[in-house]
Short mmCIF file of C-alpha atoms in Angstrom, two decimals:
data_model
loop_
_atom_site.label_atom_id
_atom_site.label_comp_id
_atom_site.label_asym_id
_atom_site.label_seq_id
_atom_site.Cartn_x
_atom_site.Cartn_y
_atom_site.Cartn_z
CA GLY X 1 0.81 -19.27 11.74
CA ILE X 2 -1.01 -16.02 11.12
CA ASN X 3 -2.56 -17.34 7.86
CA ALA X 4 -4.19 -20.37 9.69
CA GLU X 5 -5.50 -18.17 12.41
CA TYR X 6 -6.86 -15.74 9.88
CA GLY X 7 -8.73 -18.60 8.09
CA GLU X 8 -10.16 -19.89 11.31
CA GLU X 9 -11.31 -16.54 12.71
CA ALA X 10 -12.78 -15.48 9.24
CA LYS X 11 -14.70 -18.74 8.88
CA ASP X 12 -15.82 -19.50 12.47
CA ASN X 13 -16.95 -15.93 13.26
CA ASN X 14 -18.29 -14.78 10.00
CA ALA X 15 -15.87 -11.73 10.18
CA LEU X 16 -15.85 -11.06 6.49
CA ARG X 17 -18.63 -9.01 4.62
CA TYR X 18 -18.20 -11.45 1.75
CA GLN X 19 -16.10 -14.57 0.94
CA ILE X 20 -13.29 -14.39 -1.48
CA SER X 21 -13.68 -16.77 -4.51
CA GLU X 22 -10.80 -18.26 -6.40
CA PRO X 23 -8.52 -15.52 -7.92
CA CYS X 24 -9.55 -14.24 -11.21
CA THR X 25 -6.53 -12.47 -12.90
CA ARG X 26 -5.46 -11.49 -16.37
CA ILE X 27 -2.00 -10.07 -17.29
CA LEU X 28 -2.02 -7.48 -19.89
CA SER X 29 0.72 -7.69 -22.67
CA GLY X 30 3.02 -4.57 -22.80
CA ARG X 31 6.22 -3.24 -21.04
CA GLU X 32 4.55 -3.10 -17.75
CA LYS X 33 2.82 -6.47 -17.08
CA PHE X 34 -0.47 -4.94 -15.56
CA CYS X 35 -2.38 -7.55 -13.49
CA LEU X 36 -6.15 -7.23 -13.82
CA ASP X 37 -7.77 -8.79 -10.67
CA TYR X 38 -11.64 -9.19 -10.81
CA ASN X 39 -13.68 -9.08 -7.45
CA ALA X 40 -17.30 -8.17 -7.85
CA ASN X 41 -18.07 -7.96 -3.96
CA ARG X 42 -15.44 -5.51 -2.63
CA PHE X 43 -16.68 -2.39 -4.16
CA SER X 44 -20.50 -2.90 -3.51
CA ASN X 45 -19.93 -4.29 0.01
CA LYS X 46 -17.19 -2.08 1.56
CA ARG X 47 -17.77 0.95 3.77
CA LYS X 48 -18.34 4.37 2.45
CA PRO X 49 -15.27 6.79 2.72
CA HIS X 50 -14.95 9.45 5.26
CA PRO X 51 -15.29 13.02 3.80
CA ILE X 52 -11.67 14.59 3.64
CA LYS X 53 -10.42 18.03 3.08
CA SER X 54 -6.63 17.67 3.87
CA ILE X 55 -4.11 14.97 4.33
CA SER X 56 -3.64 16.06 8.00
CA GLN X 57 -7.33 15.97 8.75
CA PRO X 58 -7.76 15.15 12.50
CA PHE X 59 -9.10 11.98 13.70
CA ASP X 60 -12.87 12.17 14.38
CA GLU X 61 -14.07 9.56 17.07
CA ASN X 62 -17.66 9.92 15.74
CA LEU X 63 -16.90 8.34 12.43
CA PHE X 64 -16.04 4.63 12.03
CA ASN X 65 -12.66 3.73 13.31
CA PHE X 66 -10.82 0.62 14.27
CA ASN X 67 -11.84 0.81 17.90
CA LYS X 68 -15.22 -0.11 16.86
CA ILE X 69 -14.30 -3.49 14.99
CA LYS X 70 -15.73 -6.72 16.28
CA PRO X 71 -13.48 -8.71 18.67
CA ALA X 72 -13.73 -11.57 16.16
CA GLU X 73 -11.75 -9.37 13.64
CA VAL X 74 -8.74 -9.01 16.00
CA LEU X 75 -6.23 -11.55 15.39
CA CYS X 76 -3.22 -10.58 17.75
CA GLY X 77 -1.08 -7.83 19.07
CA ILE X 78 2.17 -6.96 17.48
CA ALA X 79 5.18 -5.25 18.66
CA LEU X 80 8.58 -4.41 17.12
CA ASN X 81 11.62 -6.68 17.98
CA LYS X 82 14.75 -4.45 17.13
CA ASP X 83 16.97 -7.54 17.40
CA THR X 84 15.45 -9.38 14.58
CA ASP X 85 13.89 -6.71 12.45
CA CYS X 86 10.55 -8.76 13.01
CA VAL X 87 7.39 -8.26 14.65
CA ASN X 88 6.59 -10.25 17.75
CA VAL X 89 3.14 -11.69 17.84
CA THR X 90 1.32 -11.51 21.21
CA MET X 91 -1.91 -12.51 22.68
CA ASP X 92 -1.43 -9.81 25.36
CA ASN X 93 -2.98 -6.30 25.36
CA SER X 94 -0.71 -4.79 22.80
CA ASP X 95 -0.74 -1.18 21.62
CA SER X 96 -0.57 -2.26 18.04
CA ILE X 97 -2.68 -4.94 16.56
CA LEU X 98 -3.34 -7.12 13.37
CA ALA X 99 -6.89 -7.38 12.44
CA ILE X 100 -8.91 -9.07 9.64
CA ASN X 101 -9.96 -6.72 6.81
CA ASP X 102 -13.65 -7.49 6.62
CA SER X 103 -13.66 -6.12 2.99
CA PRO X 104 -10.81 -8.30 1.63
CA LEU X 105 -9.18 -7.85 -1.85
CA SER X 106 -7.43 -11.20 -1.45
CA GLN X 107 -7.01 -14.26 0.71
CA TYR X 108 -5.37 -13.30 4.02
CA HIS X 109 -6.04 -9.59 3.71
CA LEU X 110 -4.99 -8.11 7.16
CA LEU X 111 -4.84 -4.63 8.63
CA ILE X 112 -1.87 -3.36 10.55
CA LEU X 113 -3.08 -1.09 13.21
CA PRO X 114 -0.25 0.88 15.01
CA GLU X 115 -1.13 2.03 18.55
CA VAL X 116 -4.67 1.80 17.72
CA ARG X 117 -6.09 3.25 20.85
CA GLU X 118 -3.96 6.34 20.43
CA ASN X 119 -6.48 7.43 17.63
CA HIS X 120 -3.75 8.61 15.13
CA SER X 121 -5.30 9.97 11.85
CA GLN X 122 -4.33 8.36 8.74
CA LYS X 123 -0.86 10.08 8.55
CA LEU X 124 2.08 7.88 8.15
CA THR X 125 4.47 7.52 11.11
CA THR X 126 7.91 5.98 11.67
CA LEU X 127 6.31 3.16 13.79
CA ALA X 128 3.78 2.39 10.97
CA VAL X 129 6.52 2.01 8.51
CA GLU X 130 8.61 -0.08 10.78
CA LEU X 131 5.66 -2.38 11.59
CA GLY X 132 4.94 -2.80 7.97
CA LEU X 133 8.43 -3.46 7.09
CA SER X 134 8.89 -5.87 9.94
CA TYR X 135 5.81 -7.85 9.01
CA LEU X 136 7.09 -8.32 5.52
CA VAL X 137 10.55 -9.28 6.93
CA CYS X 138 8.75 -12.02 9.17
CA LYS X 139 6.50 -13.39 6.68
CA LYS X 140 9.51 -14.27 4.28
CA ASP X 141 6.88 -14.42 1.50
CA PRO X 142 7.49 -12.46 -1.81
CA ASN X 143 3.61 -12.86 -2.49
CA THR X 144 2.93 -10.54 0.58
CA ARG X 145 2.71 -6.93 0.00
CA VAL X 146 2.10 -4.05 2.69
CA VAL X 147 0.40 -0.88 1.41
CA PHE X 148 -0.72 2.57 2.57
CA ASN X 149 -3.00 5.26 1.03
CA SER X 150 -2.89 8.65 2.56
CA LEU X 151 -5.95 10.87 2.94
CA ARG X 152 -6.87 12.20 -0.42
CA ALA X 153 -5.13 9.35 -2.09
CA PHE X 154 -8.03 6.97 -1.57
CA ALA X 155 -7.74 6.19 2.08
CA SER X 156 -11.39 5.45 3.21
CA ILE X 157 -10.95 5.52 7.01
CA ASN X 158 -9.18 8.31 8.83
CA HIS X 159 -7.50 6.06 11.34
CA LEU X 160 -4.11 4.96 10.97
CA HIS X 161 -3.80 1.63 9.28
CA LEU X 162 -1.84 -0.28 6.61
CA HIS X 163 -2.99 -3.21 4.59
CA ALA X 164 -1.10 -6.58 4.21
CA TYR X 165 -2.35 -8.93 1.54
CA GLN X 166 -1.27 -11.62 -0.86
CA ILE X 167 -1.16 -12.08 -4.69
CA GLU X 168 0.89 -14.64 -6.45
CA GLU X 169 1.53 -12.57 -9.61
CA ALA X 170 4.67 -10.35 -9.95
CA LEU X 171 3.80 -6.64 -10.12
CA PRO X 172 5.29 -4.00 -12.44
CA ILE X 173 6.72 -1.88 -9.54
CA GLU X 174 8.86 -4.79 -8.44
CA SER X 175 10.96 -4.59 -11.69
CA ALA X 176 10.39 -1.07 -12.73
CA THR X 177 13.52 0.74 -13.88
CA VAL X 178 14.92 3.47 -11.75
CA SER X 179 17.72 5.97 -11.51
CA HIS X 180 19.72 6.70 -8.45
CA LEU X 181 18.77 9.92 -6.32
CA SER X 182 20.76 9.55 -3.04
CA GLY X 183 21.57 6.65 -0.43
CA CYS X 184 18.94 4.02 -0.64
CA CYS X 185 16.58 6.22 -2.62
CA PHE X 186 15.94 5.95 -6.42
CA VAL X 187 13.44 7.56 -8.69
CA LEU X 188 11.11 5.81 -11.15
CA THR X 189 12.04 6.61 -14.84
CA SER X 190 9.56 8.08 -17.34
CA ASP X 191 8.87 4.33 -18.32
CA TYR X 192 6.46 4.19 -15.53
CA PRO X 193 3.09 5.87 -15.67
CA VAL X 194 3.31 7.67 -12.42
CA PRO X 195 6.47 9.16 -11.16
CA GLY X 196 7.56 8.17 -7.61
CA PHE X 197 10.51 7.06 -5.36
CA VAL X 198 11.77 3.47 -4.64
CA PHE X 199 13.84 2.78 -1.84
CA GLU X 200 15.95 -0.34 -1.26
CA LEU X 201 16.61 -2.27 1.90
CA GLN X 202 20.40 -2.47 1.91
CA GLU X 203 22.54 -2.78 5.14
CA SER X 204 20.26 -1.22 7.67
CA SER X 205 16.39 -1.16 8.01
CA ASP X 206 16.67 1.89 10.18
CA THR X 207 18.37 3.85 7.34
CA LEU X 208 15.59 2.52 5.00
CA VAL X 209 12.81 3.76 7.44
CA GLU X 210 14.54 7.12 8.07
CA SER X 211 14.91 7.78 4.32
CA VAL X 212 11.31 6.81 3.64
CA MET X 213 10.01 9.09 6.48
CA LYS X 214 12.25 11.97 5.34
CA THR X 215 10.61 11.78 1.92
CA VAL X 216 7.06 11.30 3.26
CA GLY X 217 7.67 14.10 5.66
CA ILE X 218 8.27 16.52 2.68
CA LEU X 219 5.07 15.40 1.17
CA GLN X 220 3.10 15.79 4.48
CA ASP X 221 4.52 19.29 5.09
CA ARG X 222 3.26 20.31 1.61
CA ASP X 223 -0.06 18.62 1.94
CA ILE X 224 0.73 16.31 -1.01
CA PRO X 225 -1.46 13.08 -1.05
CA HIS X 226 0.72 9.89 -1.43
CA ASN X 227 0.77 6.04 -1.56
CA LEU X 228 3.23 3.51 -0.42
CA MET X 229 3.94 -0.06 -0.97
CA ILE X 230 6.40 -2.39 0.72
CA THR X 231 7.21 -5.46 -1.37
CA TYR X 232 10.04 -7.68 -2.66
CA GLY X 233 11.44 -6.85 -6.00
CA ASP X 234 14.63 -6.86 -8.20
CA PRO X 235 17.72 -5.25 -6.60
CA LEU X 236 18.14 -1.82 -7.61
CA ILE X 237 21.95 -1.98 -7.89
CA ILE X 238 23.14 -5.11 -9.56
CA SER X 239 26.76 -6.36 -9.22
CA SER X 240 27.72 -8.04 -12.50
CA ASN X 241 29.25 -11.07 -10.59
CA GLU X 242 26.27 -11.90 -8.35
CA THR X 243 23.01 -13.75 -9.14
CA PRO X 244 20.27 -11.19 -8.42
CA ARG X 245 18.15 -11.92 -5.41
CA PRO X 246 14.85 -10.36 -4.28
CA VAL X 247 15.24 -7.45 -2.08
CA ILE X 248 12.74 -5.46 -0.20
CA ARG X 249 11.62 -2.44 -2.18
CA VAL X 250 9.42 0.48 -0.73
CA ALA X 251 7.62 2.57 -3.37
CA VAL X 252 6.30 6.10 -2.56
CA TRP X 253 4.11 7.97 -5.08
CA PRO X 254 3.22 11.59 -4.51
CA VAL X 255 -0.16 11.93 -6.46
CA GLN X 256 -2.90 14.32 -7.27
CA PRO X 257 -5.81 14.56 -4.80
CA SER X 258 -8.08 11.87 -5.38
CA ASP X 259 -11.15 13.97 -4.97
CA GLU X 260 -9.89 16.16 -7.83
CA LEU X 261 -8.97 13.59 -10.39
CA PRO X 262 -10.74 14.07 -13.61
CA LEU X 263 -11.75 10.27 -13.70
CA PRO X 264 -14.31 9.56 -16.57
CA ASP X 265 -17.73 8.63 -15.61
CA GLY X 266 -17.99 4.80 -15.05
CA ALA X 267 -14.19 4.58 -14.71
CA PRO X 268 -13.38 0.81 -14.23
CA PHE X 269 -10.90 1.47 -11.40
CA ARG X 270 -9.40 4.21 -9.21
CA PRO X 271 -5.63 4.78 -9.16
CA ALA X 272 -5.01 3.84 -5.48
CA VAL X 273 -1.83 2.17 -4.17
CA CYS X 274 -2.46 -1.28 -5.68
CA GLU X 275 -3.22 0.00 -9.06
CA LEU X 276 -0.08 2.28 -8.93
CA SER X 277 1.94 -0.78 -8.44
CA GLY X 278 0.27 -2.51 -11.31
CA HIS X 279 -2.33 -4.58 -9.58
CA ILE X 280 -5.54 -3.48 -11.06
CA LEU X 281 -8.56 -4.10 -8.90
CA LEU X 282 -11.89 -4.43 -10.90
CA HIS X 283 -15.43 -5.02 -9.95
CA ASP X 284 -16.90 -5.10 -13.49
CA LYS X 285 -16.57 -8.32 -15.52
CA THR X 286 -16.93 -6.45 -18.83
CA ALA X 287 -14.01 -4.14 -17.86
CA TYR X 288 -11.98 -7.21 -16.70
CA ASP X 289 -12.62 -8.85 -20.12
CA THR X 290 -11.86 -5.74 -22.35
CA LEU X 291 -9.51 -3.30 -20.67
CA THR X 292 -6.36 -2.76 -22.74
CA TYR X 293 -2.85 -1.71 -21.76
CA LYS X 294 -3.55 1.92 -23.00
CA ASP X 295 -6.87 2.05 -20.93
CA VAL X 296 -4.81 1.29 -17.76
CA TRP X 297 -1.99 3.47 -18.56
CA ASP X 298 -4.11 6.48 -19.09
CA ILE X 299 -6.20 6.13 -16.00
CA LEU X 300 -2.94 5.64 -13.87
CA ALA X 301 -1.44 8.72 -15.59
CA LEU X 302 -4.34 10.83 -14.21
CA ALA X 303 -2.70 10.45 -10.74
CA ALA X 304 0.66 11.79 -11.72
CA LEU X 305 2.03 15.19 -10.57
CA ASP X 306 3.09 17.49 -13.17
CA ALA X 307 6.80 17.19 -14.19
CA ASP X 308 7.79 20.46 -12.71
CA THR X 309 6.20 19.73 -9.31
CA PHE X 310 7.79 16.35 -9.21
CA SER X 311 11.17 17.54 -10.18
CA GLU X 312 11.00 20.08 -7.42
CA ILE X 313 10.04 17.42 -4.87
CA CYS X 314 12.92 15.24 -6.06
CA GLU X 315 15.43 18.21 -5.36
CA SER X 316 13.81 18.62 -1.86
CA VAL X 317 14.20 14.77 -1.17
CA LYS X 318 17.65 14.76 -2.36
CA ASN X 319 18.86 17.77 -0.14
CA ARG X 320 16.88 16.16 2.82
CA LEU X 321 18.69 12.76 2.43
CA GLU X 322 22.31 14.20 1.94
#
């Protein structure tokens, strides 16, 4: 399988900048069960981010991009299989590839690189969402998450990519309460620190992808940064006579520009996509040992759009989906 191949490639070819140690996690008590995750290496050893002024900033071949990764980091090609909602893995010369993330945040941290040689900027496309969703469907593993940061929402490389990684703990976004907006689209309630949208895979993956992309399109048109996670979670509509079973949830958060956030000096983490989901990545052991629920909430809330702006976006999304 992909995990076995990942392990062999990473070990045999020294593809990682550092080795991941055993997970070091702590769950904070509170309504949202924030998961603190300590990894001292990732922030000191990862690449420096590209300078970004707009979420639609064009690709620049002179900066680092995924055409420059080492052959040992490429695991396989992938292609959509519309008949099964899965990705087909191929060793042929595929347009889209799976690659090892050389700065991993967990075991089996992969990059999904849609049409990598087309040099798309880090701007979400229908194919990117389809590949991320299909990868999750194929894995059939509730510990796997697929995530995306737009430019100005903590994306560090301006070349289209999603991350896929594993963590055993349940995350707050997977059980967060929502209210219905339209079709398969719901809105996070005020109980969550950062407002956003949650979509549920119901009968059709095509409908899910179309709804997500209509919402993302509104944000792209307005140059509003955003983050996305595809994961398994509680059903958003529960029938009283059925035992709830995990469903695929897609969360989309419109956020304040990351380069304008009033983060305090020495902030212990940044509110990027993992953190918005409740998975708090830390590189300082003291912060890991001492952070409180309120500390986490307050930093996450810095990324939130003001209520009027979010309400206006909700209205636009509802109109676009109906």
